[in-house]
Short mmCIF file of C-alpha atoms in Angstrom, two decimals:
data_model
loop_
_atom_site.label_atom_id
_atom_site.label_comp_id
_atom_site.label_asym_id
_atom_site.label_seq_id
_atom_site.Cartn_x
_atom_site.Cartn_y
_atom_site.Cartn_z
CA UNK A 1 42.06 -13.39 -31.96
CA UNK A 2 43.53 -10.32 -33.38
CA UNK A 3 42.77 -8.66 -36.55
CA UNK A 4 46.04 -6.54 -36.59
CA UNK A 5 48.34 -7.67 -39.95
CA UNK A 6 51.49 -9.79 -39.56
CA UNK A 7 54.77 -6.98 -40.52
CA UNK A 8 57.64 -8.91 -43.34
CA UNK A 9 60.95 -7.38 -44.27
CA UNK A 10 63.78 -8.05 -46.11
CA UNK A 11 66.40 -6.29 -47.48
CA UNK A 12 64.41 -5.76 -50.90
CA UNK A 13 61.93 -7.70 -52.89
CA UNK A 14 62.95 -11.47 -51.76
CA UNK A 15 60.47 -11.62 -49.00
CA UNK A 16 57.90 -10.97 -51.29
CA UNK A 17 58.26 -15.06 -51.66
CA UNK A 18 57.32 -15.77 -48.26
CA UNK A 19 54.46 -13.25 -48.53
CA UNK A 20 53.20 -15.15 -51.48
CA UNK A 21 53.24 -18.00 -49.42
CA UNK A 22 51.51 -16.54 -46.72
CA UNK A 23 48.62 -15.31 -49.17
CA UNK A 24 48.10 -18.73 -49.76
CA UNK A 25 47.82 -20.34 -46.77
CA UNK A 26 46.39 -17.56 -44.31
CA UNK A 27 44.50 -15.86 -47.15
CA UNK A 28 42.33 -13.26 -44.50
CA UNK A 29 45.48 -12.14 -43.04
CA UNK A 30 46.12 -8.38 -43.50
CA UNK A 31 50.26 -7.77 -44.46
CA UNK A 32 52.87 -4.92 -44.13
CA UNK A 33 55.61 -5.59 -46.34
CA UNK A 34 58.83 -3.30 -45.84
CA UNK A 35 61.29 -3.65 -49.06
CA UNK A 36 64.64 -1.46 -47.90
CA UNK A 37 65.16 -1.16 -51.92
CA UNK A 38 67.37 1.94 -51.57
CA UNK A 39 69.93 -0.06 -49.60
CA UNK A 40 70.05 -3.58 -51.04
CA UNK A 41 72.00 -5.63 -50.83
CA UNK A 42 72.21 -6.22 -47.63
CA UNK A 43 74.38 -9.51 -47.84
CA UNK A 44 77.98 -7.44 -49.02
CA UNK A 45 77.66 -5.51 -45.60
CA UNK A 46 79.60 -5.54 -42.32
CA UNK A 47 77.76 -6.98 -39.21
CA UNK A 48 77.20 -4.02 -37.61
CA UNK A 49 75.65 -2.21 -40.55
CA UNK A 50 73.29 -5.46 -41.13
CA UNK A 51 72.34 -5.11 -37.45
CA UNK A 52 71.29 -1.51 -37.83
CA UNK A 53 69.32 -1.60 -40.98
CA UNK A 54 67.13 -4.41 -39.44
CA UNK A 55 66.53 -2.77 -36.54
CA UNK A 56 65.61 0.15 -38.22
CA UNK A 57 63.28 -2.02 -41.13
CA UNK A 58 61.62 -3.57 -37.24
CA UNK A 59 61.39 0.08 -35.42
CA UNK A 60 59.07 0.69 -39.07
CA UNK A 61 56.67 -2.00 -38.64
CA UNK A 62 56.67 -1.27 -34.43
CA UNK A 63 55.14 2.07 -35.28
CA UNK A 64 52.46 -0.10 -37.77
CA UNK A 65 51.19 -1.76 -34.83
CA UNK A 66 51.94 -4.96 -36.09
CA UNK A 67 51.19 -8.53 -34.50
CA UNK A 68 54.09 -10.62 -35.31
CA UNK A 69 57.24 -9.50 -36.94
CA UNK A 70 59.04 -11.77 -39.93
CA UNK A 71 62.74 -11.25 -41.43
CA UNK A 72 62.30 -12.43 -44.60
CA UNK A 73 65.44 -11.96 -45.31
CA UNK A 74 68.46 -14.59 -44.76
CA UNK A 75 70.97 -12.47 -44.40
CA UNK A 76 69.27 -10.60 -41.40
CA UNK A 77 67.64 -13.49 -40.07
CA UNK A 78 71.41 -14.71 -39.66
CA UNK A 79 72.92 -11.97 -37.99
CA UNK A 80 70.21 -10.86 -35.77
CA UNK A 81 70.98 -11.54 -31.98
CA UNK A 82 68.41 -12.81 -29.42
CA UNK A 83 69.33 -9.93 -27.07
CA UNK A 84 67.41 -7.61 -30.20
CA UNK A 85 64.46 -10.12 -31.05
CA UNK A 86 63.54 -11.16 -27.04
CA UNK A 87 63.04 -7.27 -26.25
CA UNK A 88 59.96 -7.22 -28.59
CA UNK A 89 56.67 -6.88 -27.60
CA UNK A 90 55.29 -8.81 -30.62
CA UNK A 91 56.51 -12.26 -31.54
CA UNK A 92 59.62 -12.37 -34.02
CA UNK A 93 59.98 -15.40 -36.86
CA UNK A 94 62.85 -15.40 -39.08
CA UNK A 95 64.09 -18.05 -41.53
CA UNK A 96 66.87 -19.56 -40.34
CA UNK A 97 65.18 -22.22 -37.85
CA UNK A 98 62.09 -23.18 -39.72
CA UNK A 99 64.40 -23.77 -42.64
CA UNK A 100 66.45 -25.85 -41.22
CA UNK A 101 64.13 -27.66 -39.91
CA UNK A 102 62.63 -29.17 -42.97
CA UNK A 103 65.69 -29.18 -44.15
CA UNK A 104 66.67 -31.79 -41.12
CA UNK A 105 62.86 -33.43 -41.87
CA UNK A 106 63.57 -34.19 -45.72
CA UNK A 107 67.59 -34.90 -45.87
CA UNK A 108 67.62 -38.86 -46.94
CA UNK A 109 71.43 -39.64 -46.38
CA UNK A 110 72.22 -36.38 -44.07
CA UNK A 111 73.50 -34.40 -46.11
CA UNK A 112 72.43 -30.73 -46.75
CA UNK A 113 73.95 -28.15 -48.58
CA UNK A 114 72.98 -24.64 -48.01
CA UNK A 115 73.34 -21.57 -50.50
CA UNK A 116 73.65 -17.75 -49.57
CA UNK A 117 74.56 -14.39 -49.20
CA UNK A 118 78.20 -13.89 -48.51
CA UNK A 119 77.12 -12.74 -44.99
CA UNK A 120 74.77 -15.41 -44.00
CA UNK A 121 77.42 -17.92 -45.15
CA UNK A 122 80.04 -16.11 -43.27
CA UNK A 123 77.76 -16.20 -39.77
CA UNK A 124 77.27 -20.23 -40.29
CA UNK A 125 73.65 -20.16 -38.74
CA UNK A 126 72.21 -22.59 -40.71
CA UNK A 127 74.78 -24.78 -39.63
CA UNK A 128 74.67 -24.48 -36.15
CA UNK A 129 71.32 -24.46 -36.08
CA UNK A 130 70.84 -27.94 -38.14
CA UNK A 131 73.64 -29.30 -35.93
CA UNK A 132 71.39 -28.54 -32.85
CA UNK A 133 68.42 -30.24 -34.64
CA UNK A 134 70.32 -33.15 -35.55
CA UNK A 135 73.87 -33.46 -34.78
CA UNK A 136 74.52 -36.82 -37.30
CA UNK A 137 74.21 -34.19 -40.53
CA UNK A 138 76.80 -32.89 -42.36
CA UNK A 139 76.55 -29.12 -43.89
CA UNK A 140 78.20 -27.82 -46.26
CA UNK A 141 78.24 -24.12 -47.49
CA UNK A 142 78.49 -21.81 -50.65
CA UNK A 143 78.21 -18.37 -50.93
CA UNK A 144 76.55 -16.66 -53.96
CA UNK A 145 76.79 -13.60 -53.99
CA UNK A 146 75.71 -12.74 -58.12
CA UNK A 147 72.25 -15.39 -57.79
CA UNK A 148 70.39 -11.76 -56.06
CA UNK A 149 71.63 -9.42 -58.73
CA UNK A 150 70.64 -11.57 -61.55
CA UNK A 151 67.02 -12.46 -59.91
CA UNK A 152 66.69 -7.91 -59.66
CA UNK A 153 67.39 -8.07 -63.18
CA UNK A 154 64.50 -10.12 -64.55
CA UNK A 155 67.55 -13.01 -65.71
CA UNK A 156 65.25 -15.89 -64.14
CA UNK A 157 64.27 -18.39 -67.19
CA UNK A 158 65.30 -21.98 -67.03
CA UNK A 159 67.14 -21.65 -70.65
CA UNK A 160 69.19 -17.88 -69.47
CA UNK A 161 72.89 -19.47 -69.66
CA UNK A 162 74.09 -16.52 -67.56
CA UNK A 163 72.18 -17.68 -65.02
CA UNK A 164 72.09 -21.33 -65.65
CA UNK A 165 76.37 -21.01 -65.96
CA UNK A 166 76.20 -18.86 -62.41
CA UNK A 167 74.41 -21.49 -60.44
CA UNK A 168 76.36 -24.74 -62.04
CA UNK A 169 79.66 -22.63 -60.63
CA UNK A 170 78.01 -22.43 -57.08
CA UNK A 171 76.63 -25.67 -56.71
CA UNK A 172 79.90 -27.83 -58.22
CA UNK A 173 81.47 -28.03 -54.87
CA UNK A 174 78.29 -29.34 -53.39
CA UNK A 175 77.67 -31.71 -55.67
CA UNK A 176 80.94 -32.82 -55.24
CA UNK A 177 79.98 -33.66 -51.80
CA UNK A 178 77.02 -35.49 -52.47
CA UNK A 179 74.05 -33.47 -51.17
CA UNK A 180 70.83 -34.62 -51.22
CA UNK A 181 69.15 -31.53 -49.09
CA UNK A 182 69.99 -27.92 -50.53
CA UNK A 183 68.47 -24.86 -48.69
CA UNK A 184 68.07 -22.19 -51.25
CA UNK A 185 69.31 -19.63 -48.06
CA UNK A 186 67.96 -16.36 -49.62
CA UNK A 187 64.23 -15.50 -50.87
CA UNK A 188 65.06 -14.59 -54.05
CA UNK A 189 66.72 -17.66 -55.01
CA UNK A 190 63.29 -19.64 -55.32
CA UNK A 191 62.32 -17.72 -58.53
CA UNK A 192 64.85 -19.39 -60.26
CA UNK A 193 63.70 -23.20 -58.60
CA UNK A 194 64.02 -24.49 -62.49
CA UNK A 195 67.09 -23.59 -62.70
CA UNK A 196 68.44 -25.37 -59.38
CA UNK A 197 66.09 -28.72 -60.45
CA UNK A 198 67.73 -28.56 -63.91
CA UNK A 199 71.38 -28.22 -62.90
CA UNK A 200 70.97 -30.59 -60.29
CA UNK A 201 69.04 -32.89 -62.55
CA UNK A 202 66.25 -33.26 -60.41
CA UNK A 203 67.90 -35.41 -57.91
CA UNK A 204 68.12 -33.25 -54.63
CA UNK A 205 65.34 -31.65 -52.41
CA UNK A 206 64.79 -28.64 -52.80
CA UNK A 207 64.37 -26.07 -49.45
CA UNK A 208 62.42 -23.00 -50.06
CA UNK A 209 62.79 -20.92 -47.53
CA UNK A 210 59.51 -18.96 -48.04
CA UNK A 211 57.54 -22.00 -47.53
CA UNK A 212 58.80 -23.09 -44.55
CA UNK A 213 58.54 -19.66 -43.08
CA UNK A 214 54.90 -19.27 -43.87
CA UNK A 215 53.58 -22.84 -42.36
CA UNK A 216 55.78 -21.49 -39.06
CA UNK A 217 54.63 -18.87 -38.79
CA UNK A 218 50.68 -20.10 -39.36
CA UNK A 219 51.47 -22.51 -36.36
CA UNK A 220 53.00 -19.82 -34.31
CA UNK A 221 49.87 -17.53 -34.69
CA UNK A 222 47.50 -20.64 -34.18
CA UNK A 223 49.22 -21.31 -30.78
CA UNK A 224 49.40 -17.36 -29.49
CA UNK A 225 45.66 -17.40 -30.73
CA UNK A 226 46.55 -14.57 -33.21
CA UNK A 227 44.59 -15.23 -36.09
CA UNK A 228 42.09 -12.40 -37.51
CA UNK A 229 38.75 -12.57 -37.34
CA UNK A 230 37.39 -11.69 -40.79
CA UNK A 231 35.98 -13.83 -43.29
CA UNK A 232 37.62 -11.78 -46.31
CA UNK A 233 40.36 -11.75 -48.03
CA UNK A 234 43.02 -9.37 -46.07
CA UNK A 235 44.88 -6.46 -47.30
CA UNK A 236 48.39 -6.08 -47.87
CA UNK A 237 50.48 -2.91 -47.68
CA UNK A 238 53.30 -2.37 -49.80
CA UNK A 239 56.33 -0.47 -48.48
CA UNK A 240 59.71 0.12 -50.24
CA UNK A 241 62.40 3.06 -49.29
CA UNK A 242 63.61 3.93 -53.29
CA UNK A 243 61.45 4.41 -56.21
CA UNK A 244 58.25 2.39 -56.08
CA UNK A 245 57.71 3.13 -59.70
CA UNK A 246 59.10 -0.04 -60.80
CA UNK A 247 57.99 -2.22 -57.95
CA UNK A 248 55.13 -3.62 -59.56
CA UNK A 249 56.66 -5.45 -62.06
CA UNK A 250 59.62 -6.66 -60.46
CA UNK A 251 57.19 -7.97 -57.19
CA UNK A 252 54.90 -9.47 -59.83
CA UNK A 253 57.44 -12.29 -60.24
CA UNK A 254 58.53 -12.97 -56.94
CA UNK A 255 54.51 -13.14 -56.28
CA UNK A 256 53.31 -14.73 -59.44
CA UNK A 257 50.19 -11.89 -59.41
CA UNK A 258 49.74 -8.32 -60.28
CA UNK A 259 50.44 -6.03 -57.65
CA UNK A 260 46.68 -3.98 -58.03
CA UNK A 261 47.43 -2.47 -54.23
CA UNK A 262 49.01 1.24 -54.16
CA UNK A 263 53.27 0.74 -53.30
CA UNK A 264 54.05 3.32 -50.98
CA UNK A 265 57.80 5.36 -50.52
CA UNK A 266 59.15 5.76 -47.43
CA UNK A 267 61.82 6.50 -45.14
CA UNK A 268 63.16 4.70 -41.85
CA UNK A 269 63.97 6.72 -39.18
CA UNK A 270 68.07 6.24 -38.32
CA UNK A 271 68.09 3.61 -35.35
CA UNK A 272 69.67 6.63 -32.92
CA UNK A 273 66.05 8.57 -33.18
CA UNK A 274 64.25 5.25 -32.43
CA UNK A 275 64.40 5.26 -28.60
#
């Protein structure tokens, strides 16, 4: 048992999907969340830049003496490299694999499309990891690289035609193809889950990305014998690295609740000074 809390980050307030998830399944568990706010997105940036803001947003919840480590983000959990996530004393979970597979567990005629940031469709991960899973599936790929921008900016109702006009111009090619899986490949894209259902008039399944992560990473805990000890309901700590003063309501729709905790400002050490 161990009563130390699990560390999430993403790239901003995304992740704060899975951690809702998490609250609801693992309820006692004590949380550090880490938003990098003041550099989102991280999706329009090189590879190398990617690789250095996450290992700076994992250096940050080292020094929180965390037990476990989740990217929450896609775009991270797609360019990270298993020489950076082996070295870690604490076990690492990203998306990508317990994503796909459900994905691989739920596709009816083997098809699955898969949505994302420009970088996490440019890497291909999902597909090579479904493809190792279950080599008979077809993938197909779309980036979409305005969904984020237009989540940030509170356009998330089922009747916004911005919004509902954005996501019919990403998801015509897979349709075209005749998906019947679609991995929404970026936490932020489950606040908008009407609007996928709708456009795709209710007809494919649905991948949420925060779900998925959450039930993995209850199982991984259960089988490292990691779970806390207390009865209670855990605490989470909120962490962002630009002005928290407008966290709260923003988080309060990717968690569906109030954010009542204080948010906290801080800055990441540059990956050079982390050694």
């Amino acid at each position: 048992m161990d009563n130390r809390a699990i560390g999430v980050f993403d790239s901003g307030l995304g992740g704060l999907t899975l951690v809702k998830e998490l609250h609801r399944i693992m309820p006692q568990e004590n949380i550090v969340y880490l938003g990098d706010t003041a550099r989102i997105p991280y999706g329009t940036r090189s590879r190398e830049t990617i690789l250095r803001y996450a290992q700076e947003d994992i250096a940050f919840l080292q020094d929180k003496d965390v037990k476990m480590i989740v990217a929450a983000c896609g775009t991270v959990s797609s360019t990270l490299t298993k020489e950076i996530t082996s070295s870690l004393a604490v076990p690492f979970v990203d998306v990508i694999l317990p994503t796909a597979q459900a994905a691989c567990a739920l596709t009816s005629h083997g098809k699955i499309g898969v949505i994302g940031t420009a970088a996490s469709m440019g890497s291909n991960a999902y597909g090579k990891t479904i493809r190792n899973i279950r080599n008979d599936v077809r993938v197909f790929g779309n980036a979409c690289p305005l969904l984020v921008h237009l989540v940030e900016n509170g356009m998330i109702q089922e009747d916004n035609q911005i919004t509902r006009l954005t996501v019919e111009m990403y998801l015509k090619p897979l349709m075209e193809e005749g998906i019947d899986t679609l991995i929404l490949g970026c936490t932020h894209y489950p606040i908008i889950y009407p609007v996928f259902n709708s456009v795709l008039d209710y007809k494919v399944t649905l991948v949420d990305p925060g779900k998925a992560t959450a039930q993995y990473v209850k199982n991984t805990l259960s089988k490292a014998g990691l779970f806390c000890t207390r009865e209670e309901k855990g605490k989470t700590e909120y962490n962002v690295t630009d002005q928290p003063q407008s966290f709260g309501q923003t988080a309060s729709l990717f968690l569906g609740e109030a954010v009542t905790e204080q948010v906290n400002q801080v800055r990441l050490k540059p990956l050079d000074s982390n050694s």
